[in-house]
Amino acid sequence: MTGGEDAVVAGCEPVVAGGCDTDGTGFDAVAPGGYDAVAADCNAGVPGCYTVTAGGYDAMAAGCDAVVAGAGPAGSVAALCLARAGHRVLLLDARPGDSRPGDRPAGPAVAAAADCERPPRDLPRDGRRGAAPYRIGETLPPAARPLLRDLGLLDGLGADGHLPCTGTEAAWGSGELYGRGNILDPHGPGWHLDRARFDAFLRGAAVDAGARLVCGVAVRRTGRPGAWRLVVRERGEGQERGEEREVPCPWVVDATGRRAVIARHSAVRLRQDRLVAAYAVLPGPAPADQDLRTLVEAAPDGWWYTARVPAGRLVAHLTDRDLADPRLRTATGFLERAARTRHVGTRLEGYAAGPRPEPRWAPAHGQRLAPPAGPGWVAAGDAALACDPLSSQGILTALHTGVRAAQAVDRCLRGGGRGDEDALAEYRAFVDGVAARYLTHHARAYADERRWPSALFWARRRPASIPGILGGAFTQGIDAGR
């Protein structure tokens, strides 16, 4: 497959980063009950999304070779590749309004709440029940083109109404803007995606390849390698909480996001920091807004970015959850803070008279799973490695890990148990390589901003406070959620 770990890192924007921890040792162990949630929303209109009736899982799972839990980019691509390789694949996804990444609020918290990583429950959610809100995580860099071409998806993506990303401008390390366009990139421009449409496109491709898309959420795993049984909570029409059933599955691909619902019982989740994103999409676009570049601007308490997306203009503030200004909770306070920025505020001027949407919150910390694979299971996407949004690597990493996870499972299934460890070791080495390069780029990028040496957000990210990061060191701790 074209690319690999170098292609993933090459997909980063000029300001490249990946979260960082506060104690100087790489990734911390994630506390139980963290604010990341499971599964991506399922488009009810996607062909092949079944509402399961009594006995339905038994029929569907009979003879199933692999179950992919979570149908975001990583899960859908993993299911696509496994189905094309001739395997019988069940792809699990929730219905609209059910649990999905960000469905639990991830906003600012008082110090005590921050310490236990349990989010306050009075903040706006990243999506309301029954709705299909905008989903943050919209940038797909040019380096994704070779992979999408190899998968036969590039032409379909180009016809799906996404906006081109023509480059990046940044006020980082200086108050002045500097930029890089994509005109000289050998792959051409990237994209500002409509994420709901993009995710549905990938799910549809998996279904077209033969994967069976089932509305349900993975809850836990029982059994042993080679004879796993996945406990799945069904999602039927009008159900608040469906019945739980056990699905036999020789192999599981965990693509359930940062929560890593299945894999965390066999691995340790390691977190970098407490980064969260407060964001809103201003409906539009305004007639005069023709700028298709991403704009990034550092601030004393974090950083801002804005981008044109098909729904209008996205504006987001990234900060540590314990440092977030309470005014970011309201539409008025959020937009007033954004307007005080030197550069981001100018991009919003044409939207001033329009609606003021309430800001949403989403976890944005870097995280990885150690190890990302084991007997009978493989983690992909954010479950394996989640990236700080400054890197613009998230979707690209999800696509690559989805492909590589499928390749590892395919080798194991074809080998009949022989050579499984080699296939899994190769996948682990791939994820380790991406993570090491990611940490190096992160440390260098955050070190470039030196204007607020006494500000806590930046002090936490100074190279002097994070020894070993340039060498790719990680904290090995106990995941209390195991």
CSV table of C-alpha atoms in Angstrom, one decimal, residues 283 285-289 345-354:
chain,number,residue,atom,x,y,z
A,283,PRO,CA,-23.8,29.0,9.1
A,285,PRO,CA,-20.9,30.8,4.0
A,286,ALA,CA,-20.9,34.6,3.9
A,287,PRO,CA,-20.8,35.8,0.3
A,288,ALA,CA,-17.4,37.5,0.7
A,289,ASP,CA,-15.8,34.5,2.3
A,345,GLY,CA,-11.6,37.3,14.2
A,346,THR,CA,-11.2,38.9,10.7
A,347,ARG,CA,-12.3,35.6,9.1
A,348,LEU,CA,-15.6,35.8,11.1
A,349,GLU,CA,-16.6,39.3,10.3
A,350,GLY,CA,-19.0,38.4,7.4
A,351,TYR,CA,-20.9,36.1,9.8
A,352,ALA,CA,-21.5,38.6,12.5
A,353,ALA,CA,-25.2,39.2,11.7
A,354,GLY,CA,-26.0,35.5,11.4
